[in-house]
Coordinates of C-alpha atoms and ligand atoms in Angstrom, one line a residue:
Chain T
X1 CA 6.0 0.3 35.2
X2 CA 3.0 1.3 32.8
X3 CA 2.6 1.7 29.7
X4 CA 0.5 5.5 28.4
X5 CA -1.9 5.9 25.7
X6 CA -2.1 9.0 24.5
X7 CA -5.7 10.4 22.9
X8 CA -8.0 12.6 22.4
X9 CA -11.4 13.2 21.3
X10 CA -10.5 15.9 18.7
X11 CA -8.9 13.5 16.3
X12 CA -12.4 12.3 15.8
X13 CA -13.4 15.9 14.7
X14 CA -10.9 15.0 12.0
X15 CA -13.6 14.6 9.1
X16 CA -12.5 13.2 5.7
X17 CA -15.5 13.1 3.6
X18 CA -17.8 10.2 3.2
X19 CA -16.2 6.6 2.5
X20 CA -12.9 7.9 2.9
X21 CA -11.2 5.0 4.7
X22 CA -9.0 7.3 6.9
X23 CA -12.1 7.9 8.6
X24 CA -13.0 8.5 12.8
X25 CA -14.3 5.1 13.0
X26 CA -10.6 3.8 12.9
X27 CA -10.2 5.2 15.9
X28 CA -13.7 4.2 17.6
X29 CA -12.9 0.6 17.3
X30 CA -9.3 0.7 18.4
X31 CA -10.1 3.1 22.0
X32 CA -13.3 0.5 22.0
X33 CA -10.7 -2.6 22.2
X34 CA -8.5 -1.1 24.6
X35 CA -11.3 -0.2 26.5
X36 CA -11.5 -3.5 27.7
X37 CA -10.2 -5.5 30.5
X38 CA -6.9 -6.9 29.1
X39 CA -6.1 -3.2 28.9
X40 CA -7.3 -1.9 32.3
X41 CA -3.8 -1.2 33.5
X42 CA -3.1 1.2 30.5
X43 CA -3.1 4.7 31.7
X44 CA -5.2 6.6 29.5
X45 CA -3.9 10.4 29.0
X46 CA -5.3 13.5 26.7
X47 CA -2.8 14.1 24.1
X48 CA -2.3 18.0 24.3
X49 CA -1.4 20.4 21.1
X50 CA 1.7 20.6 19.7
X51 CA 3.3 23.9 20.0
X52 CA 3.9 25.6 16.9
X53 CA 7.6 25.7 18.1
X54 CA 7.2 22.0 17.9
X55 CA 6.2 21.4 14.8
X56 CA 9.2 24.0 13.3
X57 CA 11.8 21.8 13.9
X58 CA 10.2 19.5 11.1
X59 CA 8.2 21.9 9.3
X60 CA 8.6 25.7 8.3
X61 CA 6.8 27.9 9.8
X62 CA 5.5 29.6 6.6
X63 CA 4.1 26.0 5.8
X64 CA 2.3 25.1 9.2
X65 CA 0.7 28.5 8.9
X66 CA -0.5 28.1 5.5
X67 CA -1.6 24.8 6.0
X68 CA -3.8 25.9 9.1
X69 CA -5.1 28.4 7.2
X70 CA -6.6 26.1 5.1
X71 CA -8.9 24.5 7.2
X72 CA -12.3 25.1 5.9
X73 CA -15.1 26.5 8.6
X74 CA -17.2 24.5 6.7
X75 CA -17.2 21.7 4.4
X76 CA -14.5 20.2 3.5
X77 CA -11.0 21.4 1.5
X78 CA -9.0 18.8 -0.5
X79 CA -5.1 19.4 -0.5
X80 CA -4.7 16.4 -3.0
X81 CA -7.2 13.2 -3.6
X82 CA -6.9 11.7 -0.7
X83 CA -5.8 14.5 2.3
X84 CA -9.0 16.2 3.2
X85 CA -9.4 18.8 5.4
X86 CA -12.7 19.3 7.5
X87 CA -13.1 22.1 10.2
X88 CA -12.1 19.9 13.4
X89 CA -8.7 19.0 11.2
X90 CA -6.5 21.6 12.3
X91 CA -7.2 20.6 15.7
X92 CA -7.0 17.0 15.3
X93 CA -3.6 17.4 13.5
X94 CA -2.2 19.4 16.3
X95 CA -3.0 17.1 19.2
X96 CA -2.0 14.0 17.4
X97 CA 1.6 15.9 16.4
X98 CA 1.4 17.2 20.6
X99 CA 0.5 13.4 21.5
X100 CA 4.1 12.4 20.0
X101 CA 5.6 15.0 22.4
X102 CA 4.4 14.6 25.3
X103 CA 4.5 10.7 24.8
X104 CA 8.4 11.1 24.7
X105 CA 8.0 13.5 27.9
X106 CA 6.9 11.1 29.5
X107 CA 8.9 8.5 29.0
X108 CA 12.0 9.9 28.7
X109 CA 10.7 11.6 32.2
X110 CA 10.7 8.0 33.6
X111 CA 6.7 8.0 33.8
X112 CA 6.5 5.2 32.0
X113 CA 8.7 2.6 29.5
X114 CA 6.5 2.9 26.8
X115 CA 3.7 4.7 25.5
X116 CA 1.0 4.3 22.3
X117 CA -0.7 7.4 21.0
X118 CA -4.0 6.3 19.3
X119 CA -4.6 9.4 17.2
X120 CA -4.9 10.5 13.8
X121 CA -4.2 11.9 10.9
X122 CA -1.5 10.1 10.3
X123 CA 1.7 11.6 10.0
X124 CA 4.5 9.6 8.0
X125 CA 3.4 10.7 4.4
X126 CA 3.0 14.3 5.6
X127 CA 6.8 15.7 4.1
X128 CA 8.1 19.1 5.5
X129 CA 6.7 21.4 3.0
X130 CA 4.0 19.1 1.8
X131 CA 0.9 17.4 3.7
X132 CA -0.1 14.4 1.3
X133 CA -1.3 10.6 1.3
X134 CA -3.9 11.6 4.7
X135 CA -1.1 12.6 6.7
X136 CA -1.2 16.7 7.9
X137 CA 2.3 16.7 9.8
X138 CA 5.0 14.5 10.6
X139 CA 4.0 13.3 14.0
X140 CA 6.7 10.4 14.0
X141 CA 9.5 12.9 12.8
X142 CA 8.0 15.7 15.4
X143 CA 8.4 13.2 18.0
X144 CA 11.7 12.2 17.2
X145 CA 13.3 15.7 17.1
X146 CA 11.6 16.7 20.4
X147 CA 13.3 14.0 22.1
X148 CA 16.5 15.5 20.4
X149 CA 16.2 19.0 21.1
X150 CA 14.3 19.4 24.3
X151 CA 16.3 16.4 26.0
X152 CA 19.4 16.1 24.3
X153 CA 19.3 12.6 23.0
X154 CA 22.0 12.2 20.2
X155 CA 20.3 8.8 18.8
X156 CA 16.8 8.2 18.3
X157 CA 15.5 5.1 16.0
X158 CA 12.4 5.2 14.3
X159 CA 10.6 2.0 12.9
X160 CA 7.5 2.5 10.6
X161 CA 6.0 -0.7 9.9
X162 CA 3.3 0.6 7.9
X163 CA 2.5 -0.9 4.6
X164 CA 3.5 2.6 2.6
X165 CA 7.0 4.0 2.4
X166 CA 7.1 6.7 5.3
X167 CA 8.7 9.6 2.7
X168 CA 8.1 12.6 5.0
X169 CA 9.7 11.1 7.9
X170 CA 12.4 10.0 5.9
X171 CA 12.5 13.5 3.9
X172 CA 12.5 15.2 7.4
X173 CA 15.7 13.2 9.0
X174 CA 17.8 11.7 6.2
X175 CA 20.5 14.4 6.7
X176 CA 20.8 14.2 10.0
X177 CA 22.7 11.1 11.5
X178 CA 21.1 11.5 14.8
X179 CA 18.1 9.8 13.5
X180 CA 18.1 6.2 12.0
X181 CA 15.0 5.8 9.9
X182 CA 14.2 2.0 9.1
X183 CA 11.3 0.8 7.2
X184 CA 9.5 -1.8 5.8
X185 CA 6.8 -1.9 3.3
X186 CA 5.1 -2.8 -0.3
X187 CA 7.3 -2.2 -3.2
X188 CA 5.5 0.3 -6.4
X189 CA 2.7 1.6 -4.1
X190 CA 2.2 5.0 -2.9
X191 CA 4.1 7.1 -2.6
X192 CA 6.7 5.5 -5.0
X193 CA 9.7 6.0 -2.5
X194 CA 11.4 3.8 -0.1
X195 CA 14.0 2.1 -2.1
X196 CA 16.9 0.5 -0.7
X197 CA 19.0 2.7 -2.1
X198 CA 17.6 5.5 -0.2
X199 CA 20.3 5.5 2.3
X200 CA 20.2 9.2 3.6
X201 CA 23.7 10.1 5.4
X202 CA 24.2 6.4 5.9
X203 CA 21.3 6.4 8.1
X204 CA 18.4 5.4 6.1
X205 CA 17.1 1.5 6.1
X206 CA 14.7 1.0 3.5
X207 CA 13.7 -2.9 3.1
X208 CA 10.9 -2.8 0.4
X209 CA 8.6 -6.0 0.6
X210 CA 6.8 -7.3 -2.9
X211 CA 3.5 -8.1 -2.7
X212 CA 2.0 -10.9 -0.9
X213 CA 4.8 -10.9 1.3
X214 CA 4.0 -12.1 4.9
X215 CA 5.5 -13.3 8.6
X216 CA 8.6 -15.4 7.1
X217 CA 9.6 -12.2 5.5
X218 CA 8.9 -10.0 8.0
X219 CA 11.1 -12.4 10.1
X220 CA 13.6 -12.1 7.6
X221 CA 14.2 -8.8 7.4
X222 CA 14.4 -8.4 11.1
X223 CA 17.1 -10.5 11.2
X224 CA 19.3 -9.8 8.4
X225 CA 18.7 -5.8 8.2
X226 CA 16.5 -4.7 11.1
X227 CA 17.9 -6.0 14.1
X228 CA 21.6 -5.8 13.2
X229 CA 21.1 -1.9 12.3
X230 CA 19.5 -1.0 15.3
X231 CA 21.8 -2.6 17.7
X232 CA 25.1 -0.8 15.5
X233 CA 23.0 2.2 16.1
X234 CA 22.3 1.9 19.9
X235 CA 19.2 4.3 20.3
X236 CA 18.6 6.1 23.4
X237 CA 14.8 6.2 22.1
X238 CA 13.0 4.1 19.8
X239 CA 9.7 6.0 18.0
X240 CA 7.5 3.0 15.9
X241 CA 5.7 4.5 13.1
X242 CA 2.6 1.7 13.9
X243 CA 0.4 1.3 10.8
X244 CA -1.3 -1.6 10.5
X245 CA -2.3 -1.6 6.8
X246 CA 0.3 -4.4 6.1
X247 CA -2.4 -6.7 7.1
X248 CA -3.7 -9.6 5.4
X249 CA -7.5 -7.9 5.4
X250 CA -6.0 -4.4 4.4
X251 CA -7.9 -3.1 1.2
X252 CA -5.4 -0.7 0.4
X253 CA -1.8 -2.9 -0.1
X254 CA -1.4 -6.8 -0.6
X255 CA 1.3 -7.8 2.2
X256 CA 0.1 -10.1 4.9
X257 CA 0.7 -9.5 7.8
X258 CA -1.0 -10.8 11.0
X259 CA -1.7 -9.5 14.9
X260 CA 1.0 -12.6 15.7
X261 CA 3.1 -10.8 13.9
X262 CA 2.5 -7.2 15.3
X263 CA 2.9 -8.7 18.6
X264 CA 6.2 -10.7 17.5
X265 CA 7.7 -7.7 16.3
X266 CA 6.7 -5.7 18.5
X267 CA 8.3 -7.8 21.1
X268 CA 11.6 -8.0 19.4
X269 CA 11.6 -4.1 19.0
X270 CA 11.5 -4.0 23.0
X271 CA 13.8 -6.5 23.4
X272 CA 16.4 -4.4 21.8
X273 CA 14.9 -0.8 23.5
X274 CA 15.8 -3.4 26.9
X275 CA 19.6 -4.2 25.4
X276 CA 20.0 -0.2 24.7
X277 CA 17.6 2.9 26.1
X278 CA 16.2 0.9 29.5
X279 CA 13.0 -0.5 27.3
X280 CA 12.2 3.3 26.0
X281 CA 9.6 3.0 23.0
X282 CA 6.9 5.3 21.9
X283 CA 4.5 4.4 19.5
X284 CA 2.3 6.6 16.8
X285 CA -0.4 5.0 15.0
X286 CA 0.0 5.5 11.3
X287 CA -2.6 3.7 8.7
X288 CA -5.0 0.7 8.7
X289 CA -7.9 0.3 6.8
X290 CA -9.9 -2.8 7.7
X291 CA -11.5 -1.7 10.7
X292 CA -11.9 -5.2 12.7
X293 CA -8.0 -6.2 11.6
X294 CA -6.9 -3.1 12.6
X295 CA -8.7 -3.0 15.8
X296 CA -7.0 -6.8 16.9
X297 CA -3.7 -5.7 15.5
X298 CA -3.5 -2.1 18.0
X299 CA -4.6 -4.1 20.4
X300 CA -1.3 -7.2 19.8
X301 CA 0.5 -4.4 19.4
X302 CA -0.8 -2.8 22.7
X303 CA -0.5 -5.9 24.7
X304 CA 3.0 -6.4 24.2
X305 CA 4.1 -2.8 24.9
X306 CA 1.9 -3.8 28.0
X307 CA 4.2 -7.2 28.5
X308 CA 7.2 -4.9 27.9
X309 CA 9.0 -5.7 31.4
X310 CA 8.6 -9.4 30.8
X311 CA 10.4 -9.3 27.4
X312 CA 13.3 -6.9 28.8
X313 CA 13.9 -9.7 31.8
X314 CA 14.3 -12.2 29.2
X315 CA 16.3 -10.1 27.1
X316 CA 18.6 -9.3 30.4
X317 CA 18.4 -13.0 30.5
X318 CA 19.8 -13.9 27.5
X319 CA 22.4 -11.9 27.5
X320 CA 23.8 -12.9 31.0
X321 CA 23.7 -16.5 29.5
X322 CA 25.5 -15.1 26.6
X323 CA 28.2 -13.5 28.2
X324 CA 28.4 -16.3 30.3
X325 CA 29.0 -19.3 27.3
X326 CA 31.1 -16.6 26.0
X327 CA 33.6 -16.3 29.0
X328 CA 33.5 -19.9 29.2
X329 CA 34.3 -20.3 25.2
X330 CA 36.8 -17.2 26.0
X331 CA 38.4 -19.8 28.7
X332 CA 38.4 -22.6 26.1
X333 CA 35.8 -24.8 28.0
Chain M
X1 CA -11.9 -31.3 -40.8
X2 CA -10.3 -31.2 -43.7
X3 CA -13.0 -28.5 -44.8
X4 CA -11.6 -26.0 -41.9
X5 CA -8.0 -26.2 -43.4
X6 CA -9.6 -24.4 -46.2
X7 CA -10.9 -21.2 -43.6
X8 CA -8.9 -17.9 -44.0
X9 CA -9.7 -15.5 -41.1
X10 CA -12.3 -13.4 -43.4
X11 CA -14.0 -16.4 -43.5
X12 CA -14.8 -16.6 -39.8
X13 CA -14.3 -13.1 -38.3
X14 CA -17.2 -10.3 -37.7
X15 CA -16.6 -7.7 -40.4
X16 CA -16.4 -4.0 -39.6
X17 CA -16.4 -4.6 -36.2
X18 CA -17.2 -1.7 -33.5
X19 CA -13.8 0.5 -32.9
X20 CA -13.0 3.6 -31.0
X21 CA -10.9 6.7 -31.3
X22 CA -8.0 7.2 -29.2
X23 CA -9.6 10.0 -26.8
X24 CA -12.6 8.3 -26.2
X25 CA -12.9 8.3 -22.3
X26 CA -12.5 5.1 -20.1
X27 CA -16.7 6.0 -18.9
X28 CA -17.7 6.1 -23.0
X29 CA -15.6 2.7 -23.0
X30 CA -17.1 0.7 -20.5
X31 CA -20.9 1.9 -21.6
X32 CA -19.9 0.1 -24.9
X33 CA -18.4 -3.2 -22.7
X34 CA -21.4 -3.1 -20.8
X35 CA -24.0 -2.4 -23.7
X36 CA -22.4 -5.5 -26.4
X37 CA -20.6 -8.1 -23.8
X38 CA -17.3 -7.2 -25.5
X39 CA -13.9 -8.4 -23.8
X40 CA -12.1 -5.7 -25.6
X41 CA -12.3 -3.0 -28.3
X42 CA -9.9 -1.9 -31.1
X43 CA -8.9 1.7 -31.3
X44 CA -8.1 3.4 -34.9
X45 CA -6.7 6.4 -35.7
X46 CA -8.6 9.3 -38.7
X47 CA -7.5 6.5 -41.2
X48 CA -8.8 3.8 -39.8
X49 CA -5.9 2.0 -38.9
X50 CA -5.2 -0.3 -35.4
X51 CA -3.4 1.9 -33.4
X52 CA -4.3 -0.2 -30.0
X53 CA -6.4 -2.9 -28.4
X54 CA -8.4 -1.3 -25.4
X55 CA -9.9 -4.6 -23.2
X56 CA -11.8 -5.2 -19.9
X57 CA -7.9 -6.4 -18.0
X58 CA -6.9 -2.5 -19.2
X59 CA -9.8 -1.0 -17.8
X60 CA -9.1 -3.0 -14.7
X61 CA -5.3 -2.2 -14.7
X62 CA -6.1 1.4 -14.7
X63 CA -7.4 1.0 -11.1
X64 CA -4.4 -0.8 -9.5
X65 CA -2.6 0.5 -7.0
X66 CA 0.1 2.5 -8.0
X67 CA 2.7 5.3 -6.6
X68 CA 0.7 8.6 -7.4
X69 CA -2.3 7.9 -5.0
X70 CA -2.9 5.8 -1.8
X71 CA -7.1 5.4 -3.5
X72 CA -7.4 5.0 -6.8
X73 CA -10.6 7.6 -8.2
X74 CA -12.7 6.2 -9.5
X75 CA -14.0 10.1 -11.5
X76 CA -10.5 11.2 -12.8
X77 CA -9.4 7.6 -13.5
X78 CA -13.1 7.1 -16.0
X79 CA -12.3 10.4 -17.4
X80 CA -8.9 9.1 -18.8
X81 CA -9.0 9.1 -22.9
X82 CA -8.6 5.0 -24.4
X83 CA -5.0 5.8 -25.5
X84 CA -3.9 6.4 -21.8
X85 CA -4.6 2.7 -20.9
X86 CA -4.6 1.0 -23.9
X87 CA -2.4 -1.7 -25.3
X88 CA -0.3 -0.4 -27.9
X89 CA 1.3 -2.1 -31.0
X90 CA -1.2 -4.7 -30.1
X91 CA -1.5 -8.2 -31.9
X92 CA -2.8 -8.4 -35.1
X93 CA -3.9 -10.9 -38.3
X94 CA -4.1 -10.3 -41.6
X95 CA -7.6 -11.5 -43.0
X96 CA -6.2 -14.2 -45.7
X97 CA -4.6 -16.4 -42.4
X98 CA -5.5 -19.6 -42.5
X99 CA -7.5 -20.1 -39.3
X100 CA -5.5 -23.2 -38.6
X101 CA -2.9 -20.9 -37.8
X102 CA -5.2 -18.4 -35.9
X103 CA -6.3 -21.1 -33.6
X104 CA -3.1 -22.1 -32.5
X105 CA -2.2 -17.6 -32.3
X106 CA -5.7 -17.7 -29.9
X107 CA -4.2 -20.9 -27.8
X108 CA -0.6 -19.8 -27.4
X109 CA -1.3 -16.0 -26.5
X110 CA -4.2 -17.3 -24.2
X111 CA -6.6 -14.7 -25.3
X112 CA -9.9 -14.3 -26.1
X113 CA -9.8 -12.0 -29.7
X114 CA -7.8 -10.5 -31.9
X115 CA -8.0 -7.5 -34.3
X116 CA -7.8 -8.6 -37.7
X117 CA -6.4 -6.0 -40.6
X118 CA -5.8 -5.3 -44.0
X119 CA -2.4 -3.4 -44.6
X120 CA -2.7 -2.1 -41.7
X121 CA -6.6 -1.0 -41.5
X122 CA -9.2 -2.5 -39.2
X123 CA -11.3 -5.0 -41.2
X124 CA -12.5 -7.3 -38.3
X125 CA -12.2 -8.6 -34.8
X126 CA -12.2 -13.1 -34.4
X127 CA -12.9 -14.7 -31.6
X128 CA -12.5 -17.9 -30.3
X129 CA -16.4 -18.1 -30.3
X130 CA -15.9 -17.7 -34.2
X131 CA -13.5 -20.2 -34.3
X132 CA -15.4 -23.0 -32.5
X133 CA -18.3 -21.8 -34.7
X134 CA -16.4 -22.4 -38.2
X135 CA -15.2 -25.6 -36.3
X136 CA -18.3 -26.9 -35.8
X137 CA -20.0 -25.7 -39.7
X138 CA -16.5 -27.6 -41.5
X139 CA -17.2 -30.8 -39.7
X140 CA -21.1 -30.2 -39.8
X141 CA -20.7 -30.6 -44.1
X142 CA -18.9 -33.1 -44.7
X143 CA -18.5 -35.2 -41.7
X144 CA -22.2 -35.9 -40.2
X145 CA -22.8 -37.6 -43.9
X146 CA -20.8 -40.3 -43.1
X147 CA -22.1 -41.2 -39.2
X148 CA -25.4 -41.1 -41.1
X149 CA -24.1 -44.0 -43.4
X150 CA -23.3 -45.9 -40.0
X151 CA -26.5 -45.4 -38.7
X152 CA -29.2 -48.4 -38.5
Ligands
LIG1 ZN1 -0.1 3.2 5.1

């Protein structure tokens, strides 16, 4: 089985002003790394637009209209300091919100197990009446409710490893225990959410990291809050919100994070997709600012979706040997 | 040494000492940081009186991250007025302490200056560079005499 990544040239077309770090080049150096031979087996696909009926079940309709209406012919129009719209926005936004989609297709079709859509903007900060923090609309969330509606999943998990609090994902499903939303990332940065206390309907996990925090927390929290909520939860499909800005290079937060540990936790993620929806896992890139770091993390990240059979067999495994020592302990041997 | 028991802080300090009003923008301040190597610069009110302590770790501070933007900028942040980022209520002397006492204030707060005021108005700034100045004039008096005397 394969694993898909979803792209397309328009989200280069997304232009956010000079310097702006959520810039096209992000996406140059990742397609350039998985360009490469350890990646020949991915198969590449053009992420297609999201239908507007899509986007609805996340956003109103009065708010995606006004929001494509703002895209500039020329130039540039600012929605806040830091989300930028250029003229090639509106497209870029809708293919990377359409690349979720048809990435869950796909895989819920059987295509594939897993899939990684290397597009952008980002979507986790973009809340349902409110684009913000570079993100346009919720891709992650869009994703997650068209694997709801138009195949009639009752439990999809979504974890967003990005450095920032993922508020418009969370905004978009915390009344809705379909969805469980789990997230790690840097306490007091934007956009100010995230706290543990955010619990939504119950299904809301929000494990805020202080500063400087690295793998042994990381670690941590998969074990004690992570893992254990997941596996209560049992998802049929697992959507990873995959920013990379947690990195120890990342100018924009102070975790540190390395591409070991993108890999390790990506690994773990599938392990548990194995245990609970036949390894199903699609992946939306989110943030990551240092362009080199963010390059070699994607592509850890990449290689292990890639791996992905490998890590269910062990998973399957470990769990015959588990039930085994238990039916022997059950036998009092 | 005996000499620098005798110092008050009036004795040491720079008098009438450069000071800005409380909307004075972040850009105005760092022209004056840049233009007179200052760490930090008191902010009065119409009367003259400390109202806050603005210094280079403030101006810094103002550009951490923080929850209202993911990149700080760099234009609105400049245009901020003093009393935005300043340090409030900040640490004072009165200008009859004996500078004994300021030394060991400058030591224990680990910092670099402090405002000095009289019933509450802005008379001077010390320094520690003051300090190691009146250090070295108290000893310079009284106590290079006497290695003289030893001398061959
Ligand atoms: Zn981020």
């Amino acid at each position: 089985m394969t694993t898909l990544l979803y792209t397309h040239p328009a989200c280069l077309e997304h232009d956010t002003g000079f310097g702006h770090p959520e810039c096209p080049a992000r996406l140059t150096a990742i397609l350039n790394v998985l360009r490469r031979s350890p990646f020949a087996a991915l198969e590449w696909r053009d992420a297609p637009a999201a239908e507007i009926a899509q986007l609805t079940r996340i956003h109103p309709q009065a708010h995606v209209e006004r929001l494509l209406a703002q895209v500039p012919r020329q130039g540039h129009h600012a929605i806040d300091g830091d989300t930028i719209l250029s003229p090639g926005s509106g497209e870029a936004a809708l293919r990377a919100a359409g690349a979720a989609c048809a990435a869950v297709d796909a895989v819920l079709n059987g295509e594939a197990n897993n899939a990684f859509c290397a597009i952008r903007p980002p979507g986790h900060h973009a809340e349902p009446r409110q684009a913000m923090g570079f993100c346009l609309f919720g891709n992650t969330a869009i994703g997650a409710a068209h694997a709801r509606a138009a195949h009639g999943l009752e439990r999809v998990a979504i974890i967003d490893f990005d450095v920032h609090h993922g508020n418009g994902t969370q905004a978009a499903v915390e009344q809705d225990a379909g969805y469980l939303y789990i997230s790690t990332h840097q306490a007091h940065i934007y956009p100010g959410t995230g706290r543990r206390n955010e619990c939504g309907v119950g299904n809301i996990v929000n494990l805020p990291l202080m500063a400087n925090s690295g793998s042994a927390d990381l670690r941590h929290v998969w074990r004690q809050d992570i893992e254990p909520a997941l596996r209560e939860f049992q998802p049929q499909l697992i959507v990873i919100s995959a920013g990379f800005d947690a990195h120890y290079l990342d100018p924009l937060a102070e975790l540190n994070f390395n591409e070991d540990d993108y890999a390790w936790l990506t690994g773990q993620i599938l392990a548990v997709a194995a245990d609970y929806c036949e390894g199903r896992v699609v992946s939306l890139l989110e943030g990551g600012y240092n362009l080199p770091a963010l390059a070699t993390s994607v592509a850890a990240h990449v290689k292990a979706l890639m791996e992905a059979p490998k890590a269910a067999q062990r998973s399957l495994v470990k769990n015959i040997l588990e039930r085994q020592k238990a039916k022997r302990n059950a036998a009092g041997l | 040494m005996y000499e620098f028991l005798q110092y008050q802080v009036r004795d040491a300090m720079t008098a009438d000492p450069i000071a800005i009003g409380p909307d004075a923008t972040l850009r105005e301040v760092e022209a004056l940081f840049e233009a007179h190597d200052f760490n930090g610069v008191p902010v009065v009110d119409g009367h003259h009186h400390l109202i806050g302590v603005l210094t280079k770790f403030d101006l810094l501070k103002a550009f951490s991250f923080d929850s209202h933007t993911l990149v700080p900028h760099y234009d609105q942040i400049m245009e901020q007025p003093a009393e935005a980022v300043m340090t409030r209520d900040p640490v004072s002397v009165d200008q009859h302490l004996p500078l004994s006492r300021l030394l060991q204030k400058l030591v224990e707060m680990h910092t670099k200056s402090l405002p000095v005021v009289d019933n509450g108005r802005l008379v001077g700034i010390i320094a520690r560079e003051d300090v190691l100045k009146a250090l070295r004039r108290a000893t310079l008096q009284h106590e290079l005499p006497v290695h003289a005397e030893s001398s061959p």
